[in-house]
Short mmCIF file of C-alpha atoms and ligand atoms in Angstrom, two decimals:
data_model
loop_
_atom_site.label_atom_id
_atom_site.label_comp_id
_atom_site.label_asym_id
_atom_site.label_seq_id
_atom_site.Cartn_x
_atom_site.Cartn_y
_atom_site.Cartn_z
CA MET W 1 -2.99 -2.80 34.90
CA GLU W 2 -1.35 -0.78 32.15
CA LEU W 3 -3.50 -0.38 29.01
CA LYS W 4 -2.03 -1.88 25.87
CA PRO W 5 -1.60 0.34 22.79
CA ARG W 6 -4.55 0.04 20.41
CA VAL W 7 -4.43 -0.18 16.65
CA LEU W 8 -7.32 0.37 14.24
CA VAL W 9 -6.77 -1.03 10.76
CA VAL W 10 -9.07 0.75 8.30
CA GLY W 11 -9.70 -1.31 5.17
CA GLY W 12 -9.86 -5.02 5.92
CA GLY W 13 -8.91 -6.20 2.43
CA ALA W 14 -5.68 -7.93 1.43
CA ILE W 15 -3.12 -5.63 3.08
CA GLY W 16 -5.29 -4.73 6.08
CA GLY W 17 -6.19 -8.35 6.83
CA LEU W 18 -2.62 -9.61 6.51
CA PHE W 19 -0.96 -6.98 8.69
CA ALA W 20 -3.77 -6.91 11.27
CA TRP W 21 -3.22 -10.66 11.61
CA ARG W 22 0.50 -10.36 12.21
CA LEU W 23 0.01 -7.57 14.79
CA SER W 24 -2.77 -9.48 16.52
CA LEU W 25 -0.39 -12.35 17.31
CA SER W 26 1.51 -10.10 19.71
CA LYS W 27 0.43 -9.87 23.32
CA ASP W 28 1.74 -6.30 23.48
CA ILE W 29 -0.96 -4.69 21.37
CA VAL W 30 -4.74 -4.75 20.74
CA VAL W 31 -5.92 -4.75 17.12
CA SER W 32 -9.35 -3.93 15.68
CA ILE W 33 -10.35 -3.75 12.04
CA VAL W 34 -12.89 -1.93 9.88
CA CYS W 35 -14.30 -4.02 7.02
CA ARG W 36 -16.80 -3.10 4.35
CA SER W 37 -17.89 -5.60 1.66
CA ASN W 38 -16.37 -8.56 3.54
CA TYR W 39 -17.75 -7.53 6.94
CA VAL W 40 -20.22 -10.41 7.27
CA GLU W 41 -17.66 -13.08 6.30
CA VAL W 42 -14.88 -11.70 8.53
CA LYS W 43 -17.20 -11.10 11.47
CA SER W 44 -18.63 -14.61 11.33
CA GLY W 45 -15.69 -16.75 10.26
CA GLY W 46 -12.61 -14.55 10.40
CA TYR W 47 -9.95 -14.54 7.68
CA MET W 48 -8.76 -17.79 6.12
CA ILE W 49 -5.13 -17.08 5.32
CA ASN W 50 -2.91 -19.07 3.01
CA SER W 51 0.60 -17.62 3.28
CA ALA W 52 3.73 -19.02 1.65
CA GLN W 53 5.73 -17.18 4.33
CA PHE W 54 3.70 -17.92 7.45
CA GLY W 55 1.61 -21.00 6.61
CA THR W 56 -2.15 -21.36 6.76
CA ALA W 57 -4.27 -19.93 9.56
CA VAL W 58 -7.68 -18.69 10.54
CA TYR W 59 -7.50 -15.20 11.98
CA ARG W 60 -10.53 -14.08 13.98
CA PRO W 61 -10.04 -10.38 14.78
CA ALA W 62 -10.93 -9.47 18.36
CA LYS W 63 -13.16 -6.64 17.06
CA VAL W 64 -14.56 -6.13 13.57
CA TYR W 65 -16.45 -2.95 12.77
CA GLN W 66 -18.45 -1.78 9.79
CA THR W 67 -17.49 1.87 10.12
CA VAL W 68 -14.72 3.92 11.67
CA GLU W 69 -17.35 5.87 13.63
CA GLU W 70 -18.71 2.67 15.19
CA ALA W 71 -15.18 1.62 16.19
CA VAL W 72 -14.41 4.99 17.77
CA GLU W 73 -17.68 5.05 19.65
CA GLU W 74 -17.04 1.64 21.17
CA GLU W 75 -13.32 1.78 21.95
CA GLY W 76 -11.63 4.93 20.65
CA PRO W 77 -9.33 6.81 20.73
CA TYR W 78 -6.59 4.79 19.06
CA ASP W 79 -2.83 4.97 19.42
CA PHE W 80 -2.30 3.87 15.82
CA VAL W 81 -4.48 3.99 12.72
CA VAL W 82 -3.27 1.89 9.79
CA VAL W 83 -4.68 3.06 6.45
CA ALA W 84 -5.16 0.04 4.18
CA LEU W 85 -7.78 1.51 1.83
CA LYS W 86 -7.13 1.77 -1.88
CA ALA W 87 -5.71 5.23 -2.67
CA LEU W 88 -8.32 6.73 -4.99
CA PRO W 89 -8.11 10.53 -4.56
CA ASN W 90 -10.16 11.09 -7.72
CA ILE W 91 -13.06 9.26 -6.01
CA TYR W 92 -12.68 9.79 -2.26
CA ASP W 93 -10.30 11.29 0.25
CA SER W 94 -8.80 8.49 2.40
CA SER W 95 -7.94 11.00 5.13
CA GLU W 96 -11.61 11.95 5.45
CA ARG W 97 -12.54 8.27 5.81
CA ILE W 98 -10.33 7.80 8.89
CA ALA W 99 -10.82 11.26 10.41
CA ALA W 100 -13.11 10.11 13.25
CA ALA W 101 -10.38 7.82 14.57
CA VAL W 102 -7.62 10.42 14.74
CA GLY W 103 -7.40 12.07 18.13
CA GLU W 104 -4.76 13.65 20.30
CA GLY W 105 -1.64 11.48 20.05
CA THR W 106 -2.87 9.16 17.26
CA MET W 107 -0.19 8.03 14.82
CA VAL W 108 -1.50 7.54 11.27
CA LEU W 109 0.36 5.01 9.13
CA VAL W 110 -0.29 5.22 5.39
CA PHE W 111 0.20 1.72 3.93
CA GLN W 112 -0.98 2.69 0.43
CA ASN W 113 0.99 2.36 -2.79
CA GLY W 114 1.88 5.30 -4.96
CA ILE W 115 3.40 8.76 -4.86
CA GLY W 116 1.96 11.63 -2.84
CA VAL W 117 -0.33 9.35 -0.82
CA GLU W 118 0.70 11.00 2.45
CA GLU W 119 -0.34 14.51 1.41
CA PRO W 120 -4.10 14.32 2.15
CA PHE W 121 -3.26 13.08 5.67
CA ALA W 122 -0.61 15.73 6.27
CA ARG W 123 -3.09 18.40 5.18
CA ARG W 124 -5.98 17.13 7.29
CA PHE W 125 -3.93 16.22 10.39
CA PRO W 126 -1.14 18.79 10.63
CA ARG W 127 -0.68 18.10 14.35
CA ALA W 128 -0.73 14.31 14.17
CA ALA W 129 2.24 12.10 13.42
CA VAL W 130 1.75 10.83 9.87
CA VAL W 131 3.95 7.91 8.85
CA SER W 132 4.59 6.78 5.31
CA THR W 133 4.90 2.99 5.17
CA VAL W 134 6.07 1.27 2.00
CA THR W 135 4.90 -2.34 1.81
CA PHE W 136 7.01 -4.86 -0.10
CA VAL W 137 4.54 -7.73 -0.17
CA SER W 138 2.16 -9.56 -2.45
CA VAL W 139 -1.23 -10.52 -1.04
CA LYS W 140 -4.64 -10.93 -2.59
CA GLN W 141 -8.17 -11.37 -1.26
CA GLU W 142 -9.41 -14.19 -3.47
CA GLU W 143 -12.88 -14.41 -1.94
CA PRO W 144 -14.33 -12.27 0.86
CA GLY W 145 -12.14 -13.04 3.89
CA MET W 146 -9.84 -15.43 2.01
CA LEU W 147 -6.29 -14.16 1.67
CA ARG W 148 -3.43 -15.59 -0.35
CA HIS W 149 -0.04 -14.19 0.60
CA GLY W 150 3.35 -14.80 -1.05
CA GLY W 151 6.68 -15.65 0.50
CA PHE W 152 7.83 -12.33 1.89
CA SER W 153 6.67 -9.24 3.79
CA MET W 154 8.75 -6.17 4.34
CA LEU W 155 7.79 -2.74 5.63
CA ALA W 156 9.84 0.43 5.38
CA SER W 157 8.45 3.35 7.39
CA GLY W 158 9.36 6.93 8.07
CA VAL W 159 7.71 9.86 9.81
CA HIS W 160 6.27 12.11 7.09
CA ASN W 161 5.08 14.96 9.29
CA VAL W 162 4.79 15.60 13.00
CA GLU W 163 4.08 18.55 15.21
CA SER W 164 7.15 20.62 15.95
CA GLY W 165 9.07 19.28 18.96
CA MET W 166 7.37 15.87 18.83
CA MET W 167 9.75 14.00 16.52
CA ALA W 168 11.58 12.00 19.22
CA GLN W 169 8.29 10.86 20.72
CA ALA W 170 6.95 9.88 17.29
CA GLN W 171 10.11 7.93 16.47
CA ALA W 172 9.84 5.99 19.74
CA LYS W 173 6.19 5.18 19.06
CA LEU W 174 6.95 4.07 15.52
CA GLN W 175 9.84 1.95 16.79
CA PHE W 176 7.44 0.20 19.17
CA LEU W 177 5.08 -0.77 16.35
CA SER W 178 7.95 -1.77 14.09
CA ASP W 179 9.31 -4.04 16.85
CA VAL W 180 5.89 -5.69 17.18
CA PHE W 181 5.89 -6.43 13.43
CA VAL W 182 9.41 -7.85 13.63
CA SER W 183 8.42 -10.03 16.60
CA GLN W 184 5.77 -11.57 14.33
CA GLY W 185 8.05 -12.31 11.39
CA VAL W 186 7.49 -9.18 9.29
CA SER W 187 10.69 -7.39 8.25
CA SER W 188 10.36 -3.78 9.27
CA ILE W 189 12.78 -0.92 9.05
CA ILE W 190 12.55 2.77 9.90
CA GLU W 191 14.15 5.40 7.71
CA ALA W 192 14.71 9.09 8.34
CA ASP W 193 13.83 9.79 4.70
CA ILE W 194 11.34 7.24 3.42
CA GLN W 195 10.76 8.72 -0.04
CA PRO W 196 13.63 6.86 -1.78
CA TYR W 197 11.97 3.61 -0.61
CA ARG W 198 8.62 4.79 -1.90
CA TRP W 199 10.15 5.54 -5.29
CA GLN W 200 11.99 2.20 -5.22
CA LYS W 201 8.64 0.41 -4.81
CA HIS W 202 7.24 2.63 -7.52
CA ILE W 203 9.64 1.23 -10.12
CA LEU W 204 7.43 -1.88 -10.25
CA ASN W 205 4.08 -0.21 -9.52
CA GLY W 206 4.48 2.60 -12.05
CA SER W 207 5.43 0.21 -14.84
CA THR W 208 4.00 -3.31 -14.41
CA ASN W 209 0.64 -2.17 -13.05
CA PRO W 210 -0.54 -0.02 -16.00
CA VAL W 211 1.20 -2.14 -18.64
CA SER W 212 -0.52 -5.28 -17.35
CA VAL W 213 -3.92 -3.61 -17.75
CA ILE W 214 -3.15 -2.68 -21.34
CA CYS W 215 -1.76 -6.18 -21.98
CA ASN W 216 -5.17 -7.48 -20.99
CA GLY W 217 -4.32 -9.98 -18.30
CA ALA W 218 -0.62 -10.78 -18.59
CA SER W 219 1.38 -11.75 -15.53
CA CYS W 220 4.46 -9.72 -14.68
CA GLN W 221 6.67 -12.62 -15.77
CA GLU W 222 4.95 -12.91 -19.19
CA MET W 223 5.45 -9.18 -19.77
CA ALA W 224 9.12 -9.31 -18.76
CA LYS W 225 9.77 -12.28 -21.06
CA ASN W 226 8.34 -10.64 -24.20
CA GLY W 227 11.11 -8.55 -25.78
CA TYR W 228 8.90 -5.65 -26.87
CA CYS W 229 6.96 -5.56 -23.64
CA ARG W 230 10.15 -5.79 -21.56
CA LYS W 231 11.46 -2.75 -23.47
CA LEU W 232 8.24 -0.86 -22.66
CA LEU W 233 8.59 -1.75 -18.98
CA GLU W 234 12.26 -0.79 -18.89
CA ASP W 235 11.69 2.52 -20.68
CA THR W 236 8.95 3.39 -18.17
CA MET W 237 11.14 2.30 -15.25
CA ALA W 238 13.98 4.46 -16.59
CA GLU W 239 11.68 7.49 -16.36
CA ILE W 240 10.82 6.58 -12.76
CA PHE W 241 14.50 6.24 -11.81
CA VAL W 242 15.30 9.68 -13.25
CA LEU W 243 12.21 11.35 -11.78
CA GLY W 244 12.54 9.75 -8.33
CA LYS W 245 16.18 10.80 -8.07
CA LYS W 246 15.33 14.32 -9.16
CA VAL W 247 12.40 14.65 -6.72
CA THR W 248 14.15 13.10 -3.69
CA GLY W 249 17.69 14.23 -4.49
CA LYS W 250 18.81 10.72 -3.54
CA SER W 251 19.58 7.35 -5.11
CA PHE W 252 17.20 4.47 -4.55
CA PRO W 253 18.09 1.95 -1.82
CA GLY W 254 18.31 -1.03 -4.21
CA VAL W 255 15.81 -3.33 -2.47
CA ASP W 256 15.82 -6.87 -3.97
CA GLY W 257 18.91 -5.99 -6.03
CA ILE W 258 16.85 -3.64 -8.23
CA VAL W 259 19.29 -0.89 -9.16
CA ASP W 260 18.30 -0.15 -12.77
CA PRO W 261 15.53 -1.11 -15.24
CA GLN W 262 17.37 -4.23 -16.42
CA SER W 263 17.84 -5.65 -12.91
CA ALA W 264 14.17 -4.88 -12.25
CA THR W 265 12.93 -6.96 -15.21
CA GLU W 266 15.44 -9.71 -14.32
CA TYR W 267 14.03 -9.70 -10.80
CA ILE W 268 10.48 -9.99 -12.13
CA ARG W 269 11.47 -12.91 -14.36
CA SER W 270 13.04 -14.72 -11.39
CA ILE W 271 9.84 -14.73 -9.27
CA PRO W 272 8.73 -18.39 -9.37
CA VAL W 273 4.95 -17.88 -9.06
CA PRO W 274 3.00 -15.75 -11.57
CA VAL W 275 2.39 -12.23 -10.25
CA TYR W 276 -0.75 -10.39 -11.41
CA THR W 277 -0.75 -6.71 -10.50
CA SER W 278 -3.36 -5.13 -8.27
CA MET W 279 -4.30 -2.69 -11.04
CA LEU W 280 -4.95 -5.59 -13.35
CA VAL W 281 -7.15 -7.27 -10.74
CA ASP W 282 -9.05 -4.01 -10.23
CA SER W 283 -9.58 -3.58 -13.98
CA GLN W 284 -10.76 -7.18 -14.37
CA CYS W 285 -13.27 -6.62 -11.55
CA LYS W 286 -14.29 -3.32 -13.19
CA ARG W 287 -13.24 -1.39 -10.09
CA PRO W 288 -11.52 2.00 -10.13
CA MET W 289 -7.74 1.77 -10.47
CA GLU W 290 -5.19 3.66 -8.39
CA ARG W 291 -4.19 5.55 -11.51
CA ASP W 292 -3.77 8.96 -9.88
CA VAL W 293 -1.24 7.93 -7.23
CA ILE W 294 0.51 5.51 -9.60
CA LEU W 295 0.72 7.81 -12.64
CA LYS W 296 -0.97 11.21 -12.36
CA ASN W 297 0.86 12.43 -9.24
CA PRO W 298 4.31 11.40 -10.59
CA ILE W 299 3.49 13.04 -13.93
CA ALA W 300 2.62 16.28 -12.11
CA LEU W 301 5.99 16.10 -10.33
CA ALA W 302 7.72 15.44 -13.66
CA ASP W 303 6.13 18.55 -15.15
CA LYS W 304 7.15 20.55 -12.08
CA HIS W 305 10.77 19.34 -12.20
CA GLY W 306 11.09 19.49 -16.00
CA VAL W 307 11.55 15.71 -16.44
CA ASP W 308 10.33 14.14 -19.67
CA VAL W 309 8.04 11.14 -19.00
CA PRO W 310 6.36 10.26 -22.33
CA HIS W 311 5.79 6.61 -21.42
CA MET W 312 4.07 7.46 -18.14
CA LYS W 313 1.86 10.00 -19.90
CA ALA W 314 0.88 7.49 -22.58
CA LEU W 315 0.12 4.83 -19.96
CA TYR W 316 -1.96 7.27 -17.93
CA ALA W 317 -4.01 8.21 -20.99
CA MET W 318 -4.66 4.56 -21.81
CA VAL W 319 -5.59 3.28 -18.35
CA THR W 320 -7.85 6.30 -17.84
CA MET W 321 -9.73 5.55 -21.05
CA ILE W 322 -9.92 1.84 -20.22
CA GLU W 323 -11.40 2.65 -16.81
CA GLU W 324 -13.83 5.16 -18.29
CA GLY W 325 -14.87 2.45 -20.73
CA TYR W 326 -15.95 0.02 -18.08
CA THR W 327 -17.33 2.48 -15.53
CA ARG W 328 -19.35 4.50 -18.06
N1 LIG K 1 -2.28 -6.31 -2.22
C1 LIG K 1 -0.99 -6.10 -2.30
O1 LIG K 1 -0.20 -7.05 -2.52
C2 LIG K 1 -0.42 -4.75 -2.10
C3 LIG K 1 -1.22 -3.65 -1.94
N2 LIG K 1 -0.65 -2.42 -1.65
C4 LIG K 1 -1.46 -1.23 -1.47
O2 LIG K 1 -2.22 -1.34 -0.28
C5 LIG K 1 -3.45 -0.60 -0.41
C6 LIG K 1 -4.61 -1.55 -0.10
O3 LIG K 1 -4.60 -2.53 -1.12
P1 LIG K 1 -5.32 -3.94 -0.98
O4 LIG K 1 -5.36 -4.38 0.42
O5 LIG K 1 -4.68 -4.83 -1.98
O6 LIG K 1 -6.78 -3.56 -1.48
P2 LIG K 1 -8.16 -4.29 -1.16
O7 LIG K 1 -9.13 -3.82 -2.17
O8 LIG K 1 -7.92 -5.76 -1.00
O9 LIG K 1 -8.54 -3.71 0.28
C7 LIG K 1 -9.01 -2.42 0.48
C8 LIG K 1 -10.13 -2.55 1.47
O10 LIG K 1 -10.54 -1.28 1.92
C9 LIG K 1 -11.96 -1.36 2.06
N3 LIG K 1 -12.57 -0.05 2.13
C10 LIG K 1 -12.62 0.91 1.20
N4 LIG K 1 -13.27 2.00 1.69
C11 LIG K 1 -13.65 1.70 2.95
C12 LIG K 1 -14.33 2.39 3.98
N5 LIG K 1 -14.78 3.63 3.82
N6 LIG K 1 -14.53 1.76 5.15
C13 LIG K 1 -14.08 0.52 5.33
N7 LIG K 1 -13.41 -0.19 4.42
C14 LIG K 1 -13.21 0.40 3.24
C15 LIG K 1 -12.39 -2.14 0.86
O11 LIG K 1 -13.71 -2.57 1.02
P3 LIG K 1 -14.62 -2.95 -0.24
O12 LIG K 1 -14.29 -4.39 -0.51
O13 LIG K 1 -15.99 -2.74 0.23
O14 LIG K 1 -14.22 -2.04 -1.36
C16 LIG K 1 -11.36 -3.25 0.88
O15 LIG K 1 -11.72 -4.30 1.72
C17 LIG K 1 -3.46 -0.07 -1.84
O16 LIG K 1 -2.95 1.24 -1.86
C18 LIG K 1 -2.49 -1.01 -2.58
O17 LIG K 1 -1.90 -0.43 -3.72
C19 LIG K 1 0.70 -2.29 -1.49
C20 LIG K 1 1.53 -3.37 -1.66
C21 LIG K 1 1.05 -4.65 -2.05
C1 LIG K 2 2.96 -6.90 -7.27
C2 LIG K 2 3.32 -5.45 -7.49
C3 LIG K 2 4.73 -5.19 -7.01
C4 LIG K 2 3.29 -5.16 -8.98
O1 LIG K 2 3.68 -3.86 -9.29
C5 LIG K 2 2.35 -4.59 -6.72
O2 LIG K 2 2.70 -3.99 -5.75
C6 LIG K 2 0.94 -4.43 -7.15
O3 LIG K 2 0.42 -5.30 -7.83
O4 LIG K 2 0.36 -3.41 -6.80
#
């Protein structure tokens, strides 16, 4: 009997739980997951999922592990490793956390938000295929193991680095996984150059996430409805459009009809259910925020390319001080 490809999802929070669930519904693939603070709940009762797109379900993963090392010892090596940890390079190196699971032929898919998130993986695994996956989705873990997902899920992936001569093989492998996602209702596309998609996603992440923290709890819709706050969002988005085009040398793909700052705030206003950003949730829970990949890395690129980003710099200063205030 031919062995089925095996996936290890590292980080069984909102994104990890949701996408492990969709993959697990396919008979073509075997999915295991590494959980940390919600290990006991997921191991005993699985995930309770409430999804506007897919309905409600209980997902009991075939295998739940507490550490990557434990997973590798029991069933490694893996064909795919999905990285669904928060990207917090100022606190830990995500690539180090998955290193034990990356062997000969493992494809690493980086599902994290932000700019420059692939670099630690490319540095640590120069011979592996590292894929950058941009996730257009909204999902939250409300209680340990309880996920609430919105009405859509879209993935855009592209090979970030691969050993010389191995590109065709990597593309075929990525296509296989993408097809599995599509078979389970997740939109999934593959792009030769994924960075314009990453920057497209960043229009919302780089603006609404930090501004919502400073606004002390506002939803994205509330921010986009207030004239002054909308202007702040649009000015920040304008910097991201200019910077992203300069860095990638390309226009953004225009996902969700977002082609400029004004269409972005119109889009936000049109979302029927209140959206609270992940950075806001992290700040309210007094957890570290993904401020480096959301703001610091783009600011470093702006300095390198000579692009003026005063709003991003001001937002970075403020969220950094807010975080220092509650972690001190
Ligand atoms: N949620 C969303 O709608 C979206 C999120 N993203 C991005 O996806 C990434 C993941 O976000 P999200 O799922 O929301 O975050 P969560 O905090 O819900 O999930 C991250 C999970 O990783 C776990 N984790 C951290 N370190 C380890 C470790 N060493 N071993 C095992 N597990 C570990 C955390 O455990 P613990 O609870 O113990 O900290 C947590 O369960 C982020 O980059 C985010 O920006 C992108 C698009 C949308
Ligand atoms: C909902 C959205 C798009 C807000 O920027 C997001 O991705 C996040 O909260 O991290």
